[in-house]
Tab-separated table of C-alpha atoms in Angstrom:
chain	number	residue	atom	x	y	z
N	1056	MET	CA	0.000	0.000	0.000
N	1057	ASP	CA	1.505	3.300	-1.086
N	1058	GLY	CA	1.635	6.433	1.028
N	1059	ARG	CA	-1.403	8.113	-0.513
N	1060	LYS	CA	-3.651	5.117	0.050
N	1061	LEU	CA	-2.387	4.769	3.617
N	1062	PHE	CA	-3.030	8.453	4.313
N	1063	LEU	CA	-6.538	8.187	2.835
N	1064	LEU	CA	-7.231	5.104	4.958
N	1065	ILE	CA	-6.110	6.931	8.106
N	1066	ILE	CA	-8.413	9.862	7.282
N	1067	VAL	CA	-11.365	7.519	6.685
N	1068	LEU	CA	-10.711	5.679	9.974
N	1069	VAL	CA	-10.433	8.932	11.957
N	1070	ILE	CA	-13.727	10.153	10.466
N	1071	TYR	CA	-15.371	6.794	11.230
N	1072	LEU	CA	-14.114	6.859	14.839
N	1073	SER	CA	-15.319	10.448	15.257
N	1074	LEU	CA	-18.778	9.536	13.972
N	1075	GLY	CA	-18.775	6.546	16.347
N	1076	SER	CA	-17.888	8.726	19.324
N	1077	VAL	CA	-20.753	11.107	18.506
N	1078	MET	CA	-23.196	8.203	18.068
N	1079	PHE	CA	-22.248	6.457	21.316
N	1080	ARG	CA	-22.357	9.691	23.261
N	1081	MET	CA	-25.894	10.300	22.029
N	1082	LEU	CA	-26.922	6.739	22.907
N	1083	GLU	CA	-25.111	6.241	26.220
N	1084	GLY	CA	-24.292	9.688	27.640
N	1085	GLU	CA	-27.702	10.520	29.067
N	1086	ALA	CA	-28.217	6.972	30.340
N	1087	GLU	CA	-24.965	7.125	32.320
N	1088	THR	CA	-25.916	10.521	33.744
N	1089	GLN	CA	-29.202	9.038	34.964
N	1090	ARG	CA	-27.397	6.084	36.532
N	1091	GLN	CA	-25.028	8.453	38.291
N	1092	ARG	CA	-27.927	10.488	39.700
N	1093	SER	CA	-29.646	7.290	40.832
N	1094	LEU	CA	-26.461	6.123	42.580
N	1095	ASP	CA	-25.972	9.497	44.257
N	1096	SER	CA	-29.553	9.400	45.514
N	1097	PHE	CA	-29.126	5.829	46.762
N	1098	LEU	CA	-25.940	6.648	48.687
N	1099	LYS	CA	-27.460	9.727	50.291
N	1100	THR	CA	-30.538	7.763	51.319
N	1101	PHE	CA	-28.377	4.956	52.691
N	1102	LEU	CA	-26.269	7.355	54.777
N	1103	SER	CA	-29.333	9.155	56.099
N	1104	ASN	CA	-30.940	5.853	57.136
N	1105	HIS	CA	-27.707	4.517	58.658
N	1106	THR	CA	-26.253	7.422	60.565
N	1107	CYS	CA	-23.747	5.163	62.294
N	1108	VAL	CA	-21.948	4.619	58.975
N	1109	SER	CA	-19.552	7.389	57.975
N	1110	ILE	CA	-18.717	8.398	54.449
N	1111	GLU	CA	-15.147	7.167	54.934
N	1112	ALA	CA	-16.322	3.745	56.092
N	1113	LEU	CA	-18.734	3.464	53.165
N	1114	ARG	CA	-16.004	4.509	50.747
N	1115	GLY	CA	-13.748	1.801	52.158
N	1116	VAL	CA	-16.442	-0.857	51.767
N	1117	LEU	CA	-17.203	0.170	48.183
N	1118	SER	CA	-13.516	0.292	47.298
N	1119	LYS	CA	-13.055	-3.230	48.611
N	1120	ALA	CA	-16.187	-4.434	46.859
N	1121	THR	CA	-15.055	-3.155	43.463
N	1122	GLU	CA	-11.894	-5.249	43.591
N	1123	ASP	CA	-13.881	-8.352	42.608
N	1124	SER	CA	-17.644	-8.060	42.347
N	1125	VAL	CA	-18.111	-11.814	41.811
N	1126	LEU	CA	-16.442	-12.681	45.121
N	1127	VAL	CA	-18.438	-9.981	46.891
N	1128	GLU	CA	-21.719	-11.283	45.479
N	1129	PHE	CA	-20.837	-14.826	46.525
N	1130	ALA	CA	-19.840	-13.691	50.014
N	1131	LEU	CA	-23.145	-11.852	50.505
N	1132	GLN	CA	-25.247	-14.801	49.320
N	1133	ASN	CA	-23.176	-17.500	50.991
N	1134	THR	CA	-24.899	-18.788	54.120
N	1135	THR	CA	-23.052	-22.102	54.415
N	1136	HIS	CA	-19.541	-20.652	54.636
N	1137	ASN	CA	-18.448	-22.596	51.537
N	1138	GLN	CA	-15.607	-21.305	49.410
N	1139	ILE	CA	-16.052	-20.426	45.759
N	1140	ASP	CA	-13.515	-22.012	43.421
N	1141	ARG	CA	-13.414	-20.144	40.142
N	1142	TRP	CA	-10.075	-21.748	39.281
N	1143	GLN	CA	-11.466	-25.241	39.014
N	1144	PHE	CA	-10.934	-26.922	35.631
N	1145	SER	CA	-13.852	-25.287	33.798
N	1146	GLY	CA	-13.040	-21.819	35.144
N	1147	ALA	CA	-9.338	-22.186	34.378
N	1148	PHE	CA	-10.203	-23.521	30.907
N	1149	ALA	CA	-12.385	-20.454	30.262
N	1150	PHE	CA	-9.540	-18.196	31.400
N	1151	ALA	CA	-7.047	-19.994	29.125
N	1152	VAL	CA	-9.361	-19.584	26.117
N	1153	SER	CA	-9.832	-15.887	26.847
N	1154	VAL	CA	-6.041	-15.479	26.937
N	1155	VAL	CA	-5.070	-17.301	23.734
N	1156	THR	CA	-7.988	-15.794	21.771
N	1157	THR	CA	-7.214	-12.289	23.143
N	1158	ILE	CA	-10.869	-11.855	24.170
N	1159	GLY	CA	-9.932	-10.944	27.741
N	1160	TYR	CA	-13.308	-10.588	29.450
N	1161	GLY	CA	-11.730	-9.197	32.600
N	1162	ASN	CA	-13.865	-11.188	35.029
N	1163	MET	CA	-10.874	-13.334	35.959
N	1164	ALA	CA	-7.269	-12.256	36.198
N	1165	PRO	CA	-4.145	-13.667	37.853
N	1166	TYR	CA	-3.552	-12.236	41.309
N	1167	THR	CA	-0.136	-13.644	42.183
N	1168	LEU	CA	3.103	-12.477	40.562
N	1169	ALA	CA	3.825	-16.044	39.477
N	1170	GLY	CA	0.404	-16.241	37.847
N	1171	LYS	CA	0.935	-12.954	35.989
N	1172	ALA	CA	4.340	-14.074	34.698
N	1173	ALA	CA	2.922	-17.440	33.646
N	1174	THR	CA	0.072	-15.689	31.804
N	1175	VAL	CA	2.526	-13.651	29.744
N	1176	ALA	CA	4.587	-16.721	28.810
N	1177	TYR	CA	1.465	-18.773	28.135
N	1178	ALA	CA	0.034	-16.065	25.838
N	1179	LEU	CA	3.275	-15.695	23.848
N	1180	ILE	CA	3.034	-19.339	22.849
N	1181	GLY	CA	-0.726	-19.811	22.867
N	1182	ILE	CA	-1.724	-16.828	20.704
N	1183	PRO	CA	0.361	-17.855	17.630
N	1184	VAL	CA	-0.794	-21.475	17.944
N	1185	THR	CA	-4.415	-20.327	18.175
N	1186	LEU	CA	-4.021	-18.104	15.131
N	1187	ILE	CA	-2.659	-21.062	13.153
N	1188	LEU	CA	-5.621	-23.172	14.287
N	1189	LEU	CA	-8.139	-20.459	13.407
N	1190	ASN	CA	-6.526	-20.037	9.997
N	1191	ALA	CA	-6.802	-23.792	9.370
N	1192	LEU	CA	-10.444	-23.814	10.478
N	1193	GLY	CA	-11.104	-20.812	8.254
N	1194	GLU	CA	-9.648	-22.655	5.258
N	1195	LYS	CA	-11.907	-25.646	5.933
N	1196	LEU	CA	-14.947	-23.389	6.224
N	1197	ALA	CA	-13.949	-21.544	3.042
N	1198	ALA	CA	-13.651	-24.870	1.190
N	1199	LEU	CA	-17.079	-25.904	2.475
N	1200	PHE	CA	-18.613	-22.593	1.413
N	1201	ALA	CA	-16.953	-22.925	-2.007
N	1202	LYS	CA	-18.657	-26.302	-2.492
N	1203	ILE	CA	-21.996	-24.818	-1.472
N	1204	ASN	CA	-21.437	-21.923	-3.846
N	1205	LYS	CA	-21.086	-24.358	-6.768
N	1206	LEU	CA	-24.495	-25.922	-6.220
N	1207	ASN	CA	-27.120	-25.552	-8.958
N	1208	LEU	CA	-30.258	-25.514	-6.863
N	1209	CYS	CA	-32.400	-23.396	-9.172
N	1210	SER	CA	-31.381	-23.706	-12.798
N	1211	LYS	CA	-28.196	-24.296	-14.746
N	1212	SER	CA	-29.214	-21.589	-17.210
N	1213	THR	CA	-29.306	-18.869	-14.533
N	1214	PRO	CA	-25.920	-18.862	-12.738
N	1215	SER	CA	-26.530	-15.452	-11.188
N	1216	ILE	CA	-29.651	-16.705	-9.402
N	1217	ASN	CA	-27.798	-19.820	-8.252
N	1218	LYS	CA	-24.976	-17.738	-6.784
N	1219	THR	CA	-27.459	-15.538	-4.939
N	1220	VAL	CA	-29.296	-18.543	-3.500
N	1221	ASN	CA	-26.016	-20.210	-2.543
N	1222	MET	CA	-24.791	-17.057	-0.809
N	1223	VAL	CA	-28.037	-16.859	1.163
N	1224	LEU	CA	-27.577	-20.494	2.212
N	1225	ILE	CA	-23.997	-19.833	3.330
N	1226	VAL	CA	-25.036	-16.818	5.402
N	1227	LEU	CA	-28.011	-18.640	6.951
N	1228	PHE	CA	-25.849	-21.681	7.729
N	1229	GLY	CA	-23.237	-19.602	9.530
N	1230	VAL	CA	-25.721	-17.373	11.366
N	1231	CYS	CA	-27.821	-20.315	12.559
N	1232	LEU	CA	-24.840	-22.416	13.618
N	1233	MET	CA	-22.788	-19.692	15.290
N	1234	PHE	CA	-25.423	-17.231	16.534
N	1235	VAL	CA	-29.017	-18.466	16.580
N	1236	ALA	CA	-28.495	-21.964	18.021
N	1237	PRO	CA	-26.031	-20.872	20.745
N	1238	GLY	CA	-28.184	-17.821	21.409
N	1239	PHE	CA	-31.200	-20.039	22.054
N	1240	ILE	CA	-29.197	-22.119	24.552
N	1241	PHE	CA	-27.793	-19.041	26.300
N	1242	THR	CA	-31.288	-17.583	26.558
N	1243	LEU	CA	-32.456	-20.659	28.453
N	1244	VAL	CA	-29.404	-21.209	30.655
N	1245	GLU	CA	-28.140	-17.685	31.308
N	1246	GLU	CA	-31.635	-16.114	31.360
N	1247	TRP	CA	-30.716	-13.410	28.843
N	1248	ASN	CA	-33.136	-12.123	26.250
N	1249	PHE	CA	-32.406	-13.045	22.651
N	1250	LEU	CA	-31.002	-9.627	21.713
N	1251	GLU	CA	-28.563	-9.871	24.623
N	1252	THR	CA	-27.426	-13.305	23.464
N	1253	LEU	CA	-26.793	-12.055	19.914
N	1254	TYR	CA	-24.895	-9.098	21.386
N	1255	PHE	CA	-22.811	-11.474	23.518
N	1256	CYS	CA	-22.083	-13.771	20.558
N	1257	PHE	CA	-20.811	-10.958	18.360
N	1258	ILE	CA	-18.831	-9.169	21.095
N	1259	THR	CA	-17.190	-12.476	22.013
N	1260	LEU	CA	-16.496	-13.830	18.523
N	1261	SER	CA	-15.098	-10.493	17.361
N	1262	THR	CA	-12.733	-10.621	20.410
N	1263	ILE	CA	-14.014	-7.251	21.641
N	1264	GLY	CA	-14.839	-8.905	24.973
N	1265	PHE	CA	-16.300	-6.151	27.143
N	1266	GLY	CA	-17.027	-8.640	29.901
N	1267	ASP	CA	-20.554	-7.372	30.614
N	1268	TYR	CA	-21.988	-10.732	29.488
N	1269	ILE	CA	-20.082	-13.943	30.254
N	1270	ILE	CA	-21.265	-17.523	30.032
N	1271	ALA	CA	-21.126	-19.920	32.993
N	1272	THR	CA	-21.475	-17.168	35.596
N	1273	HIS	CA	-25.230	-17.493	36.238
N	1274	LYS	CA	-26.439	-19.636	39.122
N	1275	ASN	CA	-28.015	-22.054	36.610
N	1276	SER	CA	-24.694	-22.688	34.857
N	1277	SER	CA	-22.038	-21.938	37.447
N	1278	GLY	CA	-20.042	-25.072	38.250
N	1279	ASN	CA	-21.273	-26.999	35.203
N	1280	ASP	CA	-17.958	-28.073	33.703
N	1281	ALA	CA	-19.394	-29.678	30.564
N	1282	TYR	CA	-21.467	-26.597	29.698
N	1283	THR	CA	-18.482	-24.281	30.229
N	1284	VAL	CA	-16.046	-26.337	28.143
N	1285	ILE	CA	-18.522	-26.795	25.280
N	1286	GLY	CA	-19.316	-23.082	25.360
N	1287	TYR	CA	-15.676	-22.087	24.992
N	1288	VAL	CA	-15.039	-24.675	22.272
N	1289	TRP	CA	-17.902	-22.980	20.413
N	1290	VAL	CA	-15.927	-19.744	20.813
N	1291	LEU	CA	-13.003	-21.229	18.853
N	1292	PHE	CA	-15.178	-22.312	15.910
N	1293	GLY	CA	-17.134	-19.083	16.011
N	1294	LEU	CA	-13.932	-17.064	15.852
N	1295	ALA	CA	-12.928	-18.888	12.676
N	1296	TYR	CA	-16.316	-18.236	11.060
N	1297	LEU	CA	-16.545	-14.566	12.006
N	1298	SER	CA	-12.917	-14.016	10.974
N	1299	LEU	CA	-13.810	-15.435	7.564
N	1300	VAL	CA	-16.790	-13.077	7.295
N	1301	ILE	CA	-14.738	-10.057	8.361
N	1302	LYS	CA	-12.009	-10.992	5.862
N	1303	TYR	CA	-14.613	-11.186	3.092
N	1304	ILE	CA	-15.987	-7.751	4.017
N	1305	THR	CA	-12.436	-6.362	4.130
N	1306	ASP	CA	-11.628	-7.777	0.680
N	1307	VAL	CA	-14.808	-6.261	-0.779
N	1308	LEU	CA	-14.010	-2.837	0.701
N	1309	MET	CA	-10.411	-3.012	-0.523
N	1310	LYS	CA	-11.515	-3.964	-4.045
N	1311	LYS	CA	-13.976	-1.076	-4.168
N	1312	ALA	CA	-11.362	1.359	-2.827
N	1313	ASN	CA	-8.743	0.166	-5.346
N	1314	LYS	CA	-11.287	0.437	-8.138
N	1315	VAL	CA	-12.044	4.061	-7.238
N	1316	VAL	CA	-8.342	4.934	-6.956
N	1317	ASN	CA	-7.513	3.205	-10.251
N	1318	GLN	CA	-10.333	5.002	-12.039
N	1319	ARG	CA	-9.081	8.356	-10.798
N	1320	HIS	CA	-5.505	7.465	-11.783
N	1321	PHE	CA	-6.645	6.305	-15.241
N	1322	LYS	CA	-8.545	9.541	-15.829
N	1323	ARG	CA	-5.527	11.612	-14.761
N	1324	VAL	CA	-3.149	9.677	-17.021
N	1325	GLU	CA	-5.642	9.848	-19.872
N	1326	GLY	CA	-5.848	13.618	-19.488
N	1327	GLU	CA	-2.076	13.992	-19.431
N	1328	LEU	CA	-1.706	11.830	-22.537
N	1329	THR	CA	-4.309	13.984	-24.277
N	1330	GLN	CA	-2.260	17.074	-23.422
N	1331	LEU	CA	0.884	15.352	-24.727
N	1332	GLN	CA	-0.834	14.475	-27.990
N	1333	SER	CA	-2.008	18.076	-28.320
N	1334	LEU	CA	1.539	19.339	-27.872
N	1335	VAL	CA	2.803	16.911	-30.497
N	1336	GLU	CA	0.183	18.068	-32.945
N	1337	ASN	CA	0.919	21.742	-32.234
N	1338	GLY	CA	4.605	21.595	-33.088
N	1339	ILE	CA	6.930	19.681	-30.807
N	1340	LYS	CA	8.997	19.103	-33.934
N	1341	ASP	CA	9.545	22.834	-34.322
N	1342	LYS	CA	10.539	23.111	-30.648
N	1343	LEU	CA	13.104	20.331	-31.077
N	1344	ILE	CA	14.534	21.976	-34.203
N	1345	LYS	CA	14.909	25.312	-32.395
N	1346	SER	CA	16.667	23.521	-29.535
N	1347	GLY	CA	19.356	22.313	-31.955
N	1348	LEU	CA	18.402	18.688	-31.709
N	1349	THR	CA	18.158	18.189	-35.507
N	1350	GLN	CA	20.565	18.281	-38.383
N	1351	LYS	CA	19.820	19.039	-41.996
N	1352	ARG	CA	20.473	16.412	-44.648
N	1353	GLY	CA	19.781	17.681	-48.137
N	1354	SER	CA	16.473	19.444	-48.541
N	1355	HIS	CA	14.725	17.551	-45.727
N	1356	ASP	CA	14.896	18.016	-42.014
N	1357	LYS	CA	15.559	14.734	-40.321
N	1358	VAL	CA	15.752	14.212	-36.599
N	1359	VAL	CA	18.483	11.818	-35.666
N	1360	THR	CA	18.203	9.310	-32.847
N	1361	ILE	CA	18.975	10.999	-29.541
N	1362	SER	CA	19.570	9.227	-26.268
N	1363	ALA	CA	17.082	9.903	-23.490
N	1364	SER	CA	19.787	11.465	-21.314
N	1365	LYS	CA	20.313	14.252	-23.896
N	1366	LEU	CA	16.633	15.152	-24.198
N	1367	PRO	CA	14.968	17.487	-21.723
N	1368	ASP	CA	11.857	16.184	-20.023
N	1369	ILE	CA	8.567	17.699	-21.111
N	1370	ALA	CA	6.506	18.476	-18.023
N	1371	ILE	CA	2.760	18.065	-18.335
N	1372	GLY	CA	0.668	18.486	-15.217
N	1373	ASN	CA	2.506	16.686	-12.442
N	1374	THR	CA	4.241	14.162	-14.723
N	1375	ALA	CA	7.490	14.509	-16.623
N	1376	TYR	CA	7.785	12.619	-19.908
N	1377	GLY	CA	11.180	11.926	-21.457
N	1378	VAL	CA	10.885	12.016	-25.282
N	1379	GLU	CA	13.121	9.890	-27.491
N	1380	CYS	CA	12.865	10.658	-31.216
N	1381	THR	CA	14.076	8.604	-34.157
N	1382	HIS	CA	12.655	10.083	-37.355
N	1383	LEU	CA	10.042	12.712	-37.983
């Protein structure tokens, strides 16, 4: 990619990010302000109803509670004095998947220095291996989609209709397998609505990973090792599928961008060649004769062959053309 295309891409991205910031502020700004007012009102009411609690004590409790909300919730609901073990096999497996896929939900993180160092080393090896695996899965999915795309379900005489139908089948297959079916299961187990499950699927499979929705954290699914492992294996296959879709969208955008740039370049070159032809027709020969680049032989003027290094460039627009003449 040359410098001009890179600069144009940066400008487009900056504009897109600016539009996104305006959109999200309009959608989320007022809602956060309302939540802040509600929290302020709640804290004031709490302090007025519990005069024995000082602001400093409340601040200390809230600060401690925000260190790990999951542990706090478990401690408040725990009446049997049992200990929660989030680092059992299913929890540790979920953490390992979030590391090597770079999703990083943020609900679990290593606390010890040894754990933090091990995470770094584990990621350095695991991320490249995972990328190789996802690339291999993507190739298998692409081969499968290519076979589907060759089907003649409608008519052999209408290939355009067949391609459209095949593309619809490919999209429906991927959406149902990676979004709708898992979304239906998550709706039942995690007690999310269907829009929330679709949101979770996309945020997870695109590796955005906000961490606001995480599987196997609800009371119905917490501690179910089989459900957790199967859920995170689905993440691996879903990553391959969504990566394939994103790559396809990227290729389409790049082709359209290159087409626009090439059209503009072709028009510019065509215009410059038209100017060059006009100059030739209007007497470049006379200009070369006046510059002493010809010699007379008999009664005819004949231009001898001149090396390109001896000819001045003829500047037209922003392009310089070196002219090499043999005979006129």
